Amino acid sequence: MSKYKDVVVNLSTKHPETGEAVPAGQTYVIGVLGNKKKWYAIDSQLLNKLSNEDLQKELFKLLHPQTHH
């Protein structure tokens, strides 16, 4: 089973698919887990306060949503 520590985190100022520049003051946080890729935009100032582990946990939620029965 995958763990959040398996997520590879990349930061980008360009959209991962379109290549368009991110709005000023924002950064894309891109996560790759196996063959899945998800991303979200975050305020660049906020990014400075987060650790790589924080980003991995957030991306893991997007990449590996828990199913509730």
A tleap script that builds the chain and sets N, CA, C and O, in Angstrom:
source leaprc.protein.ff14SB
mol = sequence {
  NMET SER LYS TYR LYS ASP VAL VAL VAL ASN
  LEU SER THR LYS HIE PRO GLU THR GLY GLU
  ALA VAL PRO ALA GLY GLN THR TYR VAL ILE
  GLY VAL LEU GLY ASN LYS LYS LYS TRP TYR
  ALA ILE ASP SER GLN LEU LEU ASN LYS LEU
  SER ASN GLU ASP LEU GLN LYS GLU LEU PHE
  LYS LEU LEU HIE PRO GLN THR HIE CHIE
}
set mol.1.N position { 0.841 -1.199 0.000 }
set mol.1.CA position { 0.000 0.000 0.000 }
set mol.1.C position { 0.875 1.249 0.000 }
set mol.1.O position { 1.911 1.304 0.663 }
set mol.2.N position { 0.447 2.222 -0.739 }
set mol.2.CA position { 1.210 3.469 -0.830 }
set mol.2.C position { 1.135 4.255 0.469 }
set mol.2.O position { 0.161 4.169 1.217 }
set mol.3.N position { 2.166 5.005 0.710 }
set mol.3.CA position { 2.208 5.892 1.865 }
set mol.3.C position { 2.496 7.304 1.357 }
set mol.3.O position { 3.012 7.490 0.255 }
set mol.4.N position { 2.155 8.287 2.176 }
set mol.4.CA position { 2.368 9.659 1.732 }
set mol.4.C position { 3.844 9.938 1.444 }
set mol.4.O position { 4.165 10.799 0.625 }
set mol.5.N position { 4.745 9.209 2.118 }
set mol.5.CA position { 6.178 9.426 1.889 }
set mol.5.C position { 6.617 8.969 0.497 }
set mol.5.O position { 7.720 9.297 0.060 }
set mol.6.N position { 5.762 8.213 -0.208 }
set mol.6.CA position { 6.073 7.759 -1.566 }
set mol.6.C position { 5.800 8.840 -2.612 }
set mol.6.O position { 6.210 8.707 -3.765 }
set mol.7.N position { 5.113 9.905 -2.214 }
set mol.7.CA position { 4.767 10.964 -3.158 }
set mol.7.C position { 6.009 11.803 -3.483 }
set mol.7.O position { 6.715 12.265 -2.587 }
set mol.8.N position { 6.257 11.986 -4.777 }
set mol.8.CA position { 7.353 12.836 -5.228 }
set mol.8.C position { 6.775 14.236 -5.436 }
set mol.8.O position { 5.842 14.419 -6.217 }
set mol.9.N position { 7.334 15.219 -4.734 }
set mol.9.CA position { 6.818 16.585 -4.770 }
set mol.9.C position { 7.693 17.444 -5.673 }
set mol.9.O position { 8.919 17.445 -5.561 }
set mol.10.N position { 7.033 18.177 -6.573 }
set mol.10.CA position { 7.720 19.155 -7.405 }
set mol.10.C position { 6.992 20.472 -7.277 }
set mol.10.O position { 5.771 20.500 -7.118 }
set mol.11.N position { 7.732 21.564 -7.346 }
set mol.11.CA position { 7.142 22.900 -7.321 }
set mol.11.C position { 7.367 23.536 -8.678 }
set mol.11.O position { 8.421 23.365 -9.291 }
set mol.12.N position { 6.373 24.269 -9.140 }
set mol.12.CA position { 6.471 24.869 -10.460 }
set mol.12.C position { 5.714 26.192 -10.504 }
set mol.12.O position { 4.710 26.369 -9.813 }
set mol.13.N position { 6.200 27.103 -11.311 }
set mol.13.CA position { 5.465 28.346 -11.541 }
set mol.13.C position { 4.706 28.270 -12.863 }
set mol.13.O position { 4.146 29.267 -13.318 }
set mol.14.N position { 4.687 27.087 -13.479 }
set mol.14.CA position { 3.917 26.865 -14.709 }
set mol.14.C position { 2.931 25.733 -14.483 }
set mol.14.O position { 3.205 24.786 -13.746 }
set mol.15.N position { 1.768 25.847 -15.136 }
set mol.15.CA position { 0.743 24.804 -15.028 }
set mol.15.C position { 1.307 23.496 -15.583 }
set mol.15.O position { 1.912 23.489 -16.654 }
set mol.16.N position { 1.111 22.386 -14.859 }
set mol.16.CA position { 1.696 21.107 -15.270 }
set mol.16.C position { 1.230 20.599 -16.633 }
set mol.16.O position { 1.949 19.836 -17.279 }
set mol.17.N position { 0.043 21.006 -17.083 }
set mol.17.CA position { -0.446 20.517 -18.377 }
set mol.17.C position { -0.368 21.567 -19.471 }
set mol.17.O position { 0.048 21.267 -20.590 }
set mol.18.N position { -0.760 22.789 -19.161 }
set mol.18.CA position { -0.832 23.810 -20.209 }
set mol.18.C position { 0.452 24.612 -20.343 }
set mol.18.O position { 0.700 25.212 -21.388 }
set mol.19.N position { 1.281 24.629 -19.286 }
set mol.19.CA position { 2.509 25.419 -19.335 }
set mol.19.C position { 2.279 26.897 -19.086 }
set mol.19.O position { 3.217 27.691 -19.148 }
set mol.20.N position { 1.025 27.277 -18.801 }
set mol.20.CA position { 0.735 28.688 -18.525 }
set mol.20.C position { 1.333 29.083 -17.185 }
set mol.20.O position { 1.396 28.284 -16.250 }
set mol.21.N position { 1.767 30.328 -17.116 }
set mol.21.CA position { 2.346 30.830 -15.865 }
set mol.21.C position { 1.268 30.898 -14.794 }
set mol.21.O position { 0.114 31.224 -15.071 }
set mol.22.N position { 1.662 30.590 -13.587 }
set mol.22.CA position { 0.758 30.635 -12.444 }
set mol.22.C position { 0.514 32.108 -12.088 }
set mol.22.O position { 1.391 32.938 -12.327 }
set mol.23.N position { -0.654 32.456 -11.523 }
set mol.23.CA position { -0.876 33.845 -11.107 }
set mol.23.C position { 0.205 34.316 -10.135 }
set mol.23.O position { 0.773 33.511 -9.398 }
set mol.24.N position { 0.481 35.585 -10.134 }
set mol.24.CA position { 1.515 36.154 -9.254 }
set mol.24.C position { 1.260 35.762 -7.812 }
set mol.24.O position { 0.121 35.792 -7.344 }
set mol.25.N position { 2.322 35.395 -7.107 }
set mol.25.CA position { 2.210 35.048 -5.704 }
set mol.25.C position { 1.763 33.627 -5.441 }
set mol.25.O position { 1.559 33.241 -4.290 }
set mol.26.N position { 1.605 32.835 -6.508 }
set mol.26.CA position { 1.163 31.450 -6.360 }
set mol.26.C position { 2.242 30.501 -6.891 }
set mol.26.O position { 3.076 30.879 -7.713 }
set mol.27.N position { 2.200 29.281 -6.405 }
set mol.27.CA position { 3.103 28.235 -6.871 }
set mol.27.C position { 2.282 26.962 -7.024 }
set mol.27.O position { 1.405 26.684 -6.205 }
set mol.28.N position { 2.561 26.193 -8.063 }
set mol.28.CA position { 1.918 24.889 -8.202 }
set mol.28.C position { 2.703 23.862 -7.413 }
set mol.28.O position { 3.926 23.782 -7.521 }
set mol.29.N position { 1.992 23.078 -6.622 }
set mol.29.CA position { 2.580 21.944 -5.919 }
set mol.29.C position { 2.111 20.709 -6.684 }
set mol.29.O position { 0.913 20.432 -6.755 }
set mol.30.N position { 3.054 19.976 -7.249 }
set mol.30.CA position { 2.735 18.838 -8.106 }
set mol.30.C position { 3.205 17.570 -7.413 }
set mol.30.O position { 4.346 17.482 -6.959 }
set mol.31.N position { 2.330 16.610 -7.337 }
set mol.31.CA position { 2.676 15.345 -6.703 }
set mol.31.C position { 2.541 14.189 -7.671 }
set mol.31.O position { 1.577 14.117 -8.432 }
set mol.32.N position { 3.510 13.282 -7.643 }
set mol.32.CA position { 3.479 12.097 -8.488 }
set mol.32.C position { 3.559 10.872 -7.580 }
set mol.32.O position { 4.431 10.769 -6.717 }
set mol.33.N position { 2.644 9.967 -7.795 }
set mol.33.CA position { 2.609 8.716 -7.039 }
set mol.33.C position { 2.352 7.609 -8.058 }
set mol.33.O position { 1.244 7.475 -8.578 }
set mol.34.N position { 3.378 6.825 -8.334 }
set mol.34.CA position { 3.246 5.800 -9.371 }
set mol.34.C position { 2.975 6.472 -10.705 }
set mol.34.O position { 3.760 7.310 -11.148 }
set mol.35.N position { 1.871 6.114 -11.350 }
set mol.35.CA position { 1.543 6.726 -12.642 }
set mol.35.C position { 0.493 7.811 -12.509 }
set mol.35.O position { -0.028 8.300 -13.512 }
set mol.36.N position { 0.173 8.196 -11.263 }
set mol.36.CA position { -0.826 9.248 -11.032 }
set mol.36.C position { -0.134 10.571 -10.744 }
set mol.36.O position { 0.933 10.615 -10.132 }
set mol.37.N position { -0.761 11.644 -11.197 }
set mol.37.CA position { -0.196 12.974 -10.998 }
set mol.37.C position { -1.331 13.925 -10.653 }
set mol.37.O position { -2.325 14.002 -11.376 }
set mol.38.N position { -1.186 14.641 -9.560 }
set mol.38.CA position { -2.176 15.651 -9.147 }
set mol.38.C position { -1.420 16.898 -8.736 }
set mol.38.O position { -0.224 16.849 -8.448 }
set mol.39.N position { -2.124 18.010 -8.710 }
set mol.39.CA position { -1.483 19.259 -8.315 }
set mol.39.C position { -2.521 20.228 -7.792 }
set mol.39.O position { -3.724 20.057 -7.990 }
set mol.40.N position { -2.024 21.244 -7.123 }
set mol.40.CA position { -2.876 22.340 -6.673 }
set mol.40.C position { -2.015 23.583 -6.588 }
set mol.40.O position { -0.791 23.502 -6.484 }
set mol.41.N position { -2.663 24.728 -6.632 }
set mol.41.CA position { -1.954 26.000 -6.501 }
set mol.41.C position { -2.000 26.424 -5.039 }
set mol.41.O position { -2.990 26.194 -4.344 }
set mol.42.N position { -0.930 27.037 -4.588 }
set mol.42.CA position { -0.848 27.472 -3.194 }
set mol.42.C position { -0.205 28.850 -3.164 }
set mol.42.O position { 0.596 29.189 -4.035 }
set mol.43.N position { -0.552 29.627 -2.178 }
set mol.43.CA position { 0.065 30.932 -1.982 }
set mol.43.C position { 1.547 30.720 -1.666 }
set mol.43.O position { 1.892 29.957 -0.764 }
set mol.44.N position { 2.405 31.387 -2.400 }
set mol.44.CA position { 3.852 31.187 -2.246 }
set mol.44.C position { 4.342 31.492 -0.838 }
set mol.44.O position { 5.265 30.837 -0.354 }
set mol.45.N position { 3.738 32.479 -0.169 }
set mol.45.CA position { 4.128 32.799 1.204 }
set mol.45.C position { 3.801 31.643 2.144 }
set mol.45.O position { 4.583 31.319 3.038 }
set mol.46.N position { 2.640 31.026 1.934 }
set mol.46.CA position { 2.222 29.896 2.753 }
set mol.46.C position { 3.169 28.711 2.539 }
set mol.46.O position { 3.494 27.977 3.471 }
set mol.47.N position { 3.593 28.551 1.312 }
set mol.47.CA position { 4.489 27.451 0.962 }
set mol.47.C position { 5.764 27.475 1.801 }
set mol.47.O position { 6.287 26.426 2.175 }
set mol.48.N position { 6.256 28.668 2.092 }
set mol.48.CA position { 7.491 28.808 2.873 }
set mol.48.C position { 7.346 28.260 4.288 }
set mol.48.O position { 8.340 27.916 4.928 }
set mol.49.N position { 6.105 28.176 4.781 }
set mol.49.CA position { 5.866 27.722 6.149 }
set mol.49.C position { 5.639 26.218 6.236 }
set mol.49.O position { 5.559 25.661 7.331 }
set mol.50.N position { 5.536 25.562 5.087 }
set mol.50.CA position { 5.229 24.136 5.069 }
set mol.50.C position { 6.480 23.311 4.792 }
set mol.50.O position { 7.372 23.732 4.054 }
set mol.51.N position { 6.526 22.140 5.391 }
set mol.51.CA position { 7.643 21.228 5.122 }
set mol.51.C position { 7.288 20.352 3.923 }
set mol.51.O position { 6.130 20.282 3.512 }
set mol.52.N position { 8.291 19.692 3.377 }
set mol.52.CA position { 8.059 18.757 2.283 }
set mol.52.C position { 7.062 17.681 2.725 }
set mol.52.O position { 6.229 17.236 1.935 }
set mol.53.N position { 7.154 17.271 3.983 }
set mol.53.CA position { 6.239 16.253 4.511 }
set mol.53.C position { 4.796 16.759 4.500 }
set mol.53.O position { 3.881 16.001 4.178 }
set mol.54.N position { 4.584 18.029 4.848 }
set mol.54.CA position { 3.236 18.611 4.806 }
set mol.54.C position { 2.672 18.528 3.387 }
set mol.54.O position { 1.511 18.175 3.184 }
set mol.55.N position { 3.514 18.859 2.420 }
set mol.55.CA position { 3.075 18.836 1.021 }
set mol.55.C position { 2.780 17.408 0.575 }
set mol.55.O position { 1.806 17.166 -0.138 }
set mol.56.N position { 3.615 16.468 0.994 }
set mol.56.CA position { 3.387 15.064 0.640 }
set mol.56.C position { 2.041 14.586 1.180 }
set mol.56.O position { 1.302 13.892 0.481 }
set mol.57.N position { 1.723 14.953 2.418 }
set mol.57.CA position { 0.462 14.516 3.029 }
set mol.57.C position { -0.731 15.089 2.267 }
set mol.57.O position { -1.703 14.379 2.008 }
set mol.58.N position { -0.663 16.362 1.911 }
set mol.58.CA position { -1.765 17.006 1.195 }
set mol.58.C position { -1.953 16.386 -0.183 }
set mol.58.O position { -3.077 16.098 -0.595 }
set mol.59.N position { -0.851 16.182 -0.889 }
set mol.59.CA position { -0.922 15.585 -2.224 }
set mol.59.C position { -1.406 14.143 -2.155 }
set mol.59.O position { -2.138 13.683 -3.031 }
set mol.60.N position { -0.998 13.439 -1.117 }
set mol.60.CA position { -1.413 12.046 -0.966 }
set mol.60.C position { -2.936 11.956 -0.884 }
set mol.60.O position { -3.543 11.035 -1.431 }
set mol.61.N position { -3.546 12.925 -0.192 }
set mol.61.CA position { -5.011 12.944 -0.091 }
set mol.61.C position { -5.648 13.082 -1.472 }
set mol.61.O position { -6.686 12.481 -1.746 }
set mol.62.N position { -5.015 13.885 -2.346 }
set mol.62.CA position { -5.542 14.071 -3.701 }
set mol.62.C position { -5.288 12.846 -4.563 }
set mol.62.O position { -6.143 12.439 -5.349 }
set mol.63.N position { -4.110 12.265 -4.411 }
set mol.63.CA position { -3.707 11.135 -5.244 }
set mol.63.C position { -4.356 9.824 -4.823 }
set mol.63.O position { -4.570 8.933 -5.645 }
set mol.64.N position { -4.663 9.716 -3.553 }
set mol.64.CA position { -5.100 8.446 -3.002 }
set mol.64.C position { -6.284 8.671 -2.073 }
set mol.64.O position { -6.191 8.398 -0.876 }
set mol.65.N position { -7.408 9.169 -2.616 }
set mol.65.CA position { -8.553 9.467 -1.746 }
set mol.65.C position { -9.046 8.198 -1.062 }
set mol.65.O position { -9.137 7.130 -1.668 }
set mol.66.N position { -9.355 8.349 0.202 }
set mol.66.CA position { -9.848 7.205 0.981 }
set mol.66.C position { -11.308 6.964 0.634 }
set mol.66.O position { -12.107 7.898 0.562 }
set mol.67.N position { -11.637 5.720 0.424 }
set mol.67.CA position { -13.026 5.385 0.156 }
set mol.67.C position { -13.694 5.022 1.464 }
set mol.67.O position { -13.180 4.223 2.248 }
set mol.68.N position { -14.836 5.617 1.682 }
set mol.68.CA position { -15.575 5.373 2.927 }
set mol.68.C position { -16.800 4.530 2.603 }
set mol.68.O position { -17.597 4.892 1.737 }
set mol.69.N position { -16.947 3.423 3.287 }
set mol.69.CA position { -18.098 2.527 3.039 }
set mol.69.C position { -19.138 2.707 4.121 }
set mol.69.O position { -20.177 2.048 4.094 }
savepdb mol mol.pdb
quit
